[in-house]
Amino acid sequence: MQLPPALEEKFTQLLGRYPVKRSALIPMMMYAQDQFGFLSDQVLEEIAKRVGLNMLQVTETEAYYSMLRRKPAGRYNIQVCTNVSCMLRGGNELYKHVQKRLGIGNKEVSPSGTFSLEEVECIGACTGAPAMQVNYDFFEELDPDKVDSIFEQLQDGKKPKPVSVISGALHPRNPAEVLVISKRFGIPNSTKIDVYLQNEGY
Amino acid sequence: MTPEQIIDEMKKSNLRGRGGAGFPTGMKWSFVPKDTSKPKYILANGDESEPGTSKDRPLMEMDPHQLIEGILIAGRAIGAEQGYIYIRGEYHYIIDIVERAIGEAYARGYLGKDILGTGFNFDLSAHTGAGSYECGEESALMESLEGKRGYPRIKPPFPATVGLYGCPTVINNVETLSTAPAIIRQGGDWYAALGTPKNGGTRLYSISGHINKPGIYELPMGFNLKRMIEDVAGGMKDGKKLKAVIPGGSSCPLLSADEIDVAMDYDSVAKIGSMLGSGGLIIINEETCMVDLARRIMHFYAHESCGWCIPCREGTAWLRKLLDRFHDGGGRAEDIPLIDELSKNMLGRTFCPLGDAAALPTISIVKKWRHEFEDHLRGKCSFKPAEMIVGAS
Amino acid sequence: MAEVKQITFTINDEKLTTPAGTLVIEAAKGKGIEVPSFCYYPGLSLQAACRMCLVEVEKTPKLQTACTLVAVEGMVVKTDTPQVHKARKDMIEFLLSNHPLDCPVCDKGGECELQDMTFRYGLDHSRFNEEKLHYPEEKWSPLVYYDAPRCILCFRCVRVCDEGMDVKALGIGSRGVNSVILPNKPGELACEECGMCIDICPVGALTSGTYRYQTRPWEMKYVPDPCTHCSNGCKTTLGVRNNEILRANNRDHSGVNGEFLCAKGRFGFDFTHNPERVRQPLIRRDGRLEPASWEDALEEIARRLKQVHEKHGGNSIGVIGSNHTTNEENYLLNRFARATLGTNNIDHHRTADYAGLAAILGPKAKDAQATMADVYKANAVLLIGNDVTNQNPLVAWQIRTGVRHHQTRLYAINGQPSKIHRQAAHGVETAKGGEAAAVRWLATGEGQFEQSVSESLGQMKSALEKESDVAILFGADIQGGAIRDLVAFGSRLGGQTRYMALGDYSNSRGAADMGILPDRLPGYASLADKTERERFGKLWGGEIAATPGLTARGMMEAAVAEKLKAMYVVGANPVKTFEVAQPDRLAGLELLVVHDMFLTETAQRADVVLPAASSYEKDGTLTNTAGELQMTHRSIDPQGPRSDFDLLRILSHQLGMLGLGTPIRLRTPEAAFDEIRQNVSGYDVSVASLLAGGAQLTSAACKSPEPNYQAAAGAVFSSHDNLFSSGTLGRYCSRLASTKEAKDTPWSSSPSTQSWWYR
């Protein structure tokens, strides 16, 4: 099966990272799913071949992980968290609102194929609750209006801006805090190595 | 520094695992056999799926090089030349950030062969998960990294001797590894002094729930919980009263409002019957239905149970159905002691701690807020109209 | 044997000494203490998943799983405390929460481990008030069904298919409480259909498609018989009700096969009630075979045999014996041919050169036989030719299990791929049919090969020379002189080398041992040996000629060339086996008598057909390819067909009345077996053990070695059956034939699943 060159390159890169080919299986499935929207039999067969496994081994591994899917989702997969932190700050109501707005339920796809909806477990945005993901983008500190605006933008083909950093990580420091590992939070470009080196790095 | 010196420093620092279990890091590193022909591995656990916990995320998205340096230190300490950062699949954009940082490190000679001319080699890459809480458990993480279903492994042997691909492995939480550079730079004693005896240093808390200033805060070990809520987190939102606190992620027994005057370190919280856990602090106000909370928590564990062992697989599923029915008004008197008993029947009997993680909060909620359950029996819920919520399946 | 360190620990207040490294759950058995478990299964990898085996260990706060706990010196274990009892009760309660109340209809009812454990450890009521998960039943193949609701997810099936069978056709799907077992193709299995998963399943989640919903286990009578198909002699327990075999399985575990059973042993019994079974004698009148009475048929045979004998002499008669008839029947047939009919033209389709091995080893054969257990125990196995996965599945299982449990080193030399090669530590891929040449090189250094083969062989030789107590197994391609080479090489190896010739059928070995051979008497006594001729002649009441007779192939050719005048064929299909050109020319025979269960190609040309019983329908003994002797028992009354034993005995009386030979006085197989025990080399075994269901190792050996032994040309060759075929008999096993694998290439034979020297 022919793969788009970028994916092909990714696969080669992945296979080279591990001493055992099988380790590349889950990343390969994730990236293939990103490319094709879901994991078809054909795609899994191709991955199986490259990793040196049979279909049973691949399908049983795929079946275990909740992010992997065998059927297409919408172009925008809306994942609303309703776990404890989000629930406490209106996650359930938000989910209900989203269901109504999109007209679909859990794990369903809208007739046009634009949206699909999933009620998910904690996505790691607790301090920005209530939160949701659109595909991989995080949207936090939501309320029904913000959510509506996001959907409108999506439907218009525009890209709403997700959070770049978890809400609540960048804030004026409380005097009680002792900064050891969060020292560099908030420094512009803190992910870059030069900035790290300048700030005590390595 | 020699490997032995590094481990010594880590031991002096009293740094304990920040993922939830709180095992002394220096001691863990010292378990790796020194003389073995097998390759060794460092694994950074960035699976962060514990509800209420979102503190590894900012570390990776804002300071990935700190983590990389921490991994290098660990690698040097045990003689590993290969590391993987296991990042949960939902954190996709963070994987991109981390991979870029790794690229930069390679380019500048901080990764790869003969790092900075020391003769030390280390290769590092990021690895994506695909949606499984159980894969945050160290042995299940290794199974997942090996490309298999995320079932945990029989222990002993422990990862330090038989880990990834059967080779000696050190797995630490992202936060734990991110702390290593500071310790090595400024000394274990300095770090230990920041905290309390046997609980060194500071840690990140992701404080969420019904407070005015939810956020990520770095506070020294032993910081008072009451102060954390009222001072650091800005106090209860909309002036509501506090009812309950989840101290370290939903796997811990809950604390009631009169138990919050406690120092937040592993030992002190353990003494009052809960756990410091993952630093995922959730503050719950008086308007929250505790039955609903218990229900939602059980939904999570039932969804994430890997299915390997009978008590967790069947127990969480049973409790989930039971709590659903109970919350929706179909409860019977015998259900309340049954919730407690079924949870206790899982406790200590499961293959991995997920069963305990499901049991502990449930037992504490039934114990401390039993009257709310009894109210539900009478068809009364003081806090919200009973809502039918289809749990994440 | 190295000394194994012993340790002593306390269990339930009693001291117990056990080898260091023993698991507590196993050690406990030594005191008769049962620790319940579902997922723990001896021989398969550990899981500690079901948590049934939790026990108390002093100084340990949490209960520990006895199945992963290694007993150490001074440990104190308690398996009988209230805490342990409660834990077991709770686990059962959890398990029963989703388990459907299928007991009244579930096939496993009455032999279900969950039922047993609930009875013994569980509670008497359920507190589960929620809705149970339900999934529809799944038919994975005509032979294997899966009921997901009943599945307790112990994963024994996954492990036995993966580790035990090396088929790896089962996996796990979904997660948590929704977990299910997955077959390797969507909704169906492509596998060896061995059914090991069915037997190993503690509950009724995996059931036999042929037995499903037919009866209850307590309604059946159980008869353990050696399987009637291949030469490995696995014990299969036949479940009989109302004179019908309803199922065959291996819950017994007491045979040479331990816990193993393949598709043929498990599902290949339905030929017994196949509608095409011949149930009455048939006599050819006016060119057509027509039913006749027993009296008429036997009288016809006797009369016409006498005629041929008078007109043309004994040497004009040929006797072809069977790979499936019992030792007693073979013994009688030998006597019938040589003493009654006065002919040495007696042979059978030889599927391995057992005579060759006996001749070359001579008296040493007594100590140089590899049993099925030896194959498992060996530290090194040299396997030459044959496709054991398909043709000798128990042998394959023993090798695989040896590799898995104690790293047995498998050395394989073969011109054809076989799935067992995945286990090989060292393999040599010769040209097709080139195994004998490779063996010659090992023995003498003679022979030229392709470079890669040469190198491989050289490496294998050096490695083998470091081994001791090697088990050497060889297929039909190693015959005659090649065996000589093999033994020459084998005797140079350290310790005691043991040999096993790999034949095809349930009594291939017995046929050879009992002398269904033109040049040998029972026990491989040579015809050239006057003492032996006289001994048997006296025993059998007739003089035995010294000149060897024709081989089976020779007889068929002689029949076609009209040089042979009569043939007596018992349980064989030589027209098909020897691919006789112009088989209709067999009509040139003045008499063709066939004993068979079905109208085979040969039977269709017969003048008289006598309906015969299968080994599941008569008493007697069978010898497996290793030389292990077992009793077979009559499980059902075939209602019409009779045992070949009876037929030969009765015929001998008829012929006696006509003045040909003396009647056989042995009235029962037991009596015949007694005579065999007293007179056939190597068959003086203990009867008591056989009666108790055990196997006894025979050791038929030539009095002195015959270094110049040659195998008759074209006499020894394999049928190359696979797991779904079984010579002519296999055609009538409809259940096996109904599987996809029988119709397409069987799983273990298909190129995509075989890998050469996979490591």
PDB file of N, CA and C in Angstrom, chain C residues 358-359 361-366 520 523-526 529-533 535-536 681 700-706:
ATOM      1  N   ALA C 358      15.376 -51.922  13.728  1.00  0.00           N
ATOM      2  CA  ALA C 358      15.571 -53.096  14.571  1.00  0.00           C
ATOM      3  C   ALA C 358      16.766 -53.908  14.108  1.00  0.00           C
ATOM      4  N   ALA C 359      16.886 -54.051  12.793  1.00  0.00           N
ATOM      5  CA  ALA C 359      17.967 -54.872  12.258  1.00  0.00           C
ATOM      6  C   ALA C 359      19.325 -54.244  12.528  1.00  0.00           C
ATOM      7  N   LEU C 361      20.141 -51.962  14.814  1.00  0.00           N
ATOM      8  CA  LEU C 361      20.477 -51.863  16.233  1.00  0.00           C
ATOM      9  C   LEU C 361      20.715 -53.224  16.852  1.00  0.00           C
ATOM     10  N   GLY C 362      20.018 -54.226  16.357  1.00  0.00           N
ATOM     11  CA  GLY C 362      20.145 -55.552  16.958  1.00  0.00           C
ATOM     12  C   GLY C 362      19.662 -55.534  18.392  1.00  0.00           C
ATOM     13  N   PRO C 363      20.273 -56.336  19.252  1.00  0.00           N
ATOM     14  CA  PRO C 363      19.799 -56.397  20.644  1.00  0.00           C
ATOM     15  C   PRO C 363      19.876 -55.052  21.356  1.00  0.00           C
ATOM     16  N   LYS C 364      20.730 -54.160  20.862  1.00  0.00           N
ATOM     17  CA  LYS C 364      20.850 -52.835  21.498  1.00  0.00           C
ATOM     18  C   LYS C 364      19.545 -52.055  21.442  1.00  0.00           C
ATOM     19  N   ALA C 365      18.648 -52.492  20.551  1.00  0.00           N
ATOM     20  CA  ALA C 365      17.382 -51.766  20.408  1.00  0.00           C
ATOM     21  C   ALA C 365      16.644 -51.653  21.726  1.00  0.00           C
ATOM     22  N   LYS C 366      16.861 -52.641  22.592  1.00  0.00           N
ATOM     23  CA  LYS C 366      16.115 -52.635  23.852  1.00  0.00           C
ATOM     24  C   LYS C 366      16.314 -51.360  24.651  1.00  0.00           C
ATOM     25  N   ARG C 520      10.162 -61.395   7.365  1.00  0.00           N
ATOM     26  CA  ARG C 520      10.347 -61.444   8.810  1.00  0.00           C
ATOM     27  C   ARG C 520       9.140 -62.033   9.518  1.00  0.00           C
ATOM     28  N   GLY C 523       8.427 -59.982  15.864  1.00  0.00           N
ATOM     29  CA  GLY C 523       9.612 -59.620  16.618  1.00  0.00           C
ATOM     30  C   GLY C 523      10.827 -59.454  15.733  1.00  0.00           C
ATOM     31  N   TYR C 524      10.617 -59.271  14.475  1.00  0.00           N
ATOM     32  CA  TYR C 524      11.679 -59.071  13.472  1.00  0.00           C
ATOM     33  C   TYR C 524      12.582 -60.291  13.310  1.00  0.00           C
ATOM     34  N   ALA C 525      12.098 -61.443  13.773  1.00  0.00           N
ATOM     35  CA  ALA C 525      12.902 -62.648  13.558  1.00  0.00           C
ATOM     36  C   ALA C 525      13.053 -62.863  12.060  1.00  0.00           C
ATOM     37  N   SER C 526      14.255 -63.148  11.654  1.00  0.00           N
ATOM     38  CA  SER C 526      14.488 -63.302  10.221  1.00  0.00           C
ATOM     39  C   SER C 526      13.990 -64.649   9.727  1.00  0.00           C
ATOM     40  N   ASP C 529      16.342 -67.467   9.682  1.00  0.00           N
ATOM     41  CA  ASP C 529      16.701 -68.157  10.931  1.00  0.00           C
ATOM     42  C   ASP C 529      15.851 -69.411  11.101  1.00  0.00           C
ATOM     43  N   LYS C 530      16.444 -70.574  10.962  1.00  0.00           N
ATOM     44  CA  LYS C 530      15.699 -71.826  10.984  1.00  0.00           C
ATOM     45  C   LYS C 530      14.999 -72.038  12.324  1.00  0.00           C
ATOM     46  N   THR C 531      15.705 -71.682  13.401  1.00  0.00           N
ATOM     47  CA  THR C 531      15.103 -71.893  14.722  1.00  0.00           C
ATOM     48  C   THR C 531      13.803 -71.132  14.851  1.00  0.00           C
ATOM     49  N   GLU C 532      13.834 -69.889  14.363  1.00  0.00           N
ATOM     50  CA  GLU C 532      12.643 -69.061  14.469  1.00  0.00           C
ATOM     51  C   GLU C 532      11.516 -69.613  13.615  1.00  0.00           C
ATOM     52  N   ARG C 533      11.872 -70.051  12.399  1.00  0.00           N
ATOM     53  CA  ARG C 533      10.835 -70.619  11.520  1.00  0.00           C
ATOM     54  C   ARG C 533      10.185 -71.804  12.181  1.00  0.00           C
ATOM     55  N   ARG C 535      10.118 -72.491  15.359  1.00  0.00           N
ATOM     56  CA  ARG C 535       9.407 -72.111  16.580  1.00  0.00           C
ATOM     57  C   ARG C 535       8.000 -71.638  16.245  1.00  0.00           C
ATOM     58  N   PHE C 536       7.923 -70.727  15.305  1.00  0.00           N
ATOM     59  CA  PHE C 536       6.599 -70.207  14.957  1.00  0.00           C
ATOM     60  C   PHE C 536       5.775 -71.238  14.212  1.00  0.00           C
ATOM     61  N   SER C 681       9.536 -61.316  20.553  1.00  0.00           N
ATOM     62  CA  SER C 681      10.632 -60.564  21.166  1.00  0.00           C
ATOM     63  C   SER C 681      10.197 -59.170  21.584  1.00  0.00           C
ATOM     64  N   ALA C 700      10.916 -54.858  20.595  1.00  0.00           N
ATOM     65  CA  ALA C 700      11.192 -55.932  19.642  1.00  0.00           C
ATOM     66  C   ALA C 700      12.570 -55.693  19.049  1.00  0.00           C
ATOM     67  N   ALA C 701      13.428 -56.681  19.156  1.00  0.00           N
ATOM     68  CA  ALA C 701      14.809 -56.489  18.702  1.00  0.00           C
ATOM     69  C   ALA C 701      15.306 -57.745  18.018  1.00  0.00           C
ATOM     70  N   CYS C 702      16.103 -57.535  16.987  1.00  0.00           N
ATOM     71  CA  CYS C 702      16.694 -58.693  16.305  1.00  0.00           C
ATOM     72  C   CYS C 702      17.729 -59.334  17.216  1.00  0.00           C
ATOM     73  N   LYS C 703      17.858 -60.647  17.081  1.00  0.00           N
ATOM     74  CA  LYS C 703      18.794 -61.381  17.947  1.00  0.00           C
ATOM     75  C   LYS C 703      20.215 -60.900  17.760  1.00  0.00           C
ATOM     76  N   SER C 704      20.522 -60.594  16.517  1.00  0.00           N
ATOM     77  CA  SER C 704      21.862 -60.045  16.270  1.00  0.00           C
ATOM     78  C   SER C 704      21.758 -58.977  15.192  1.00  0.00           C
ATOM     79  N   PRO C 705      22.674 -58.031  15.210  1.00  0.00           N
ATOM     80  CA  PRO C 705      22.562 -56.930  14.240  1.00  0.00           C
ATOM     81  C   PRO C 705      22.770 -57.426  12.813  1.00  0.00           C
ATOM     82  N   GLU C 706      22.144 -56.749  11.883  1.00  0.00           N
ATOM     83  CA  GLU C 706      22.276 -57.100  10.477  1.00  0.00           C
ATOM     84  C   GLU C 706      22.870 -55.916   9.741  1.00  0.00           C
TER      85      GLU C 706
END
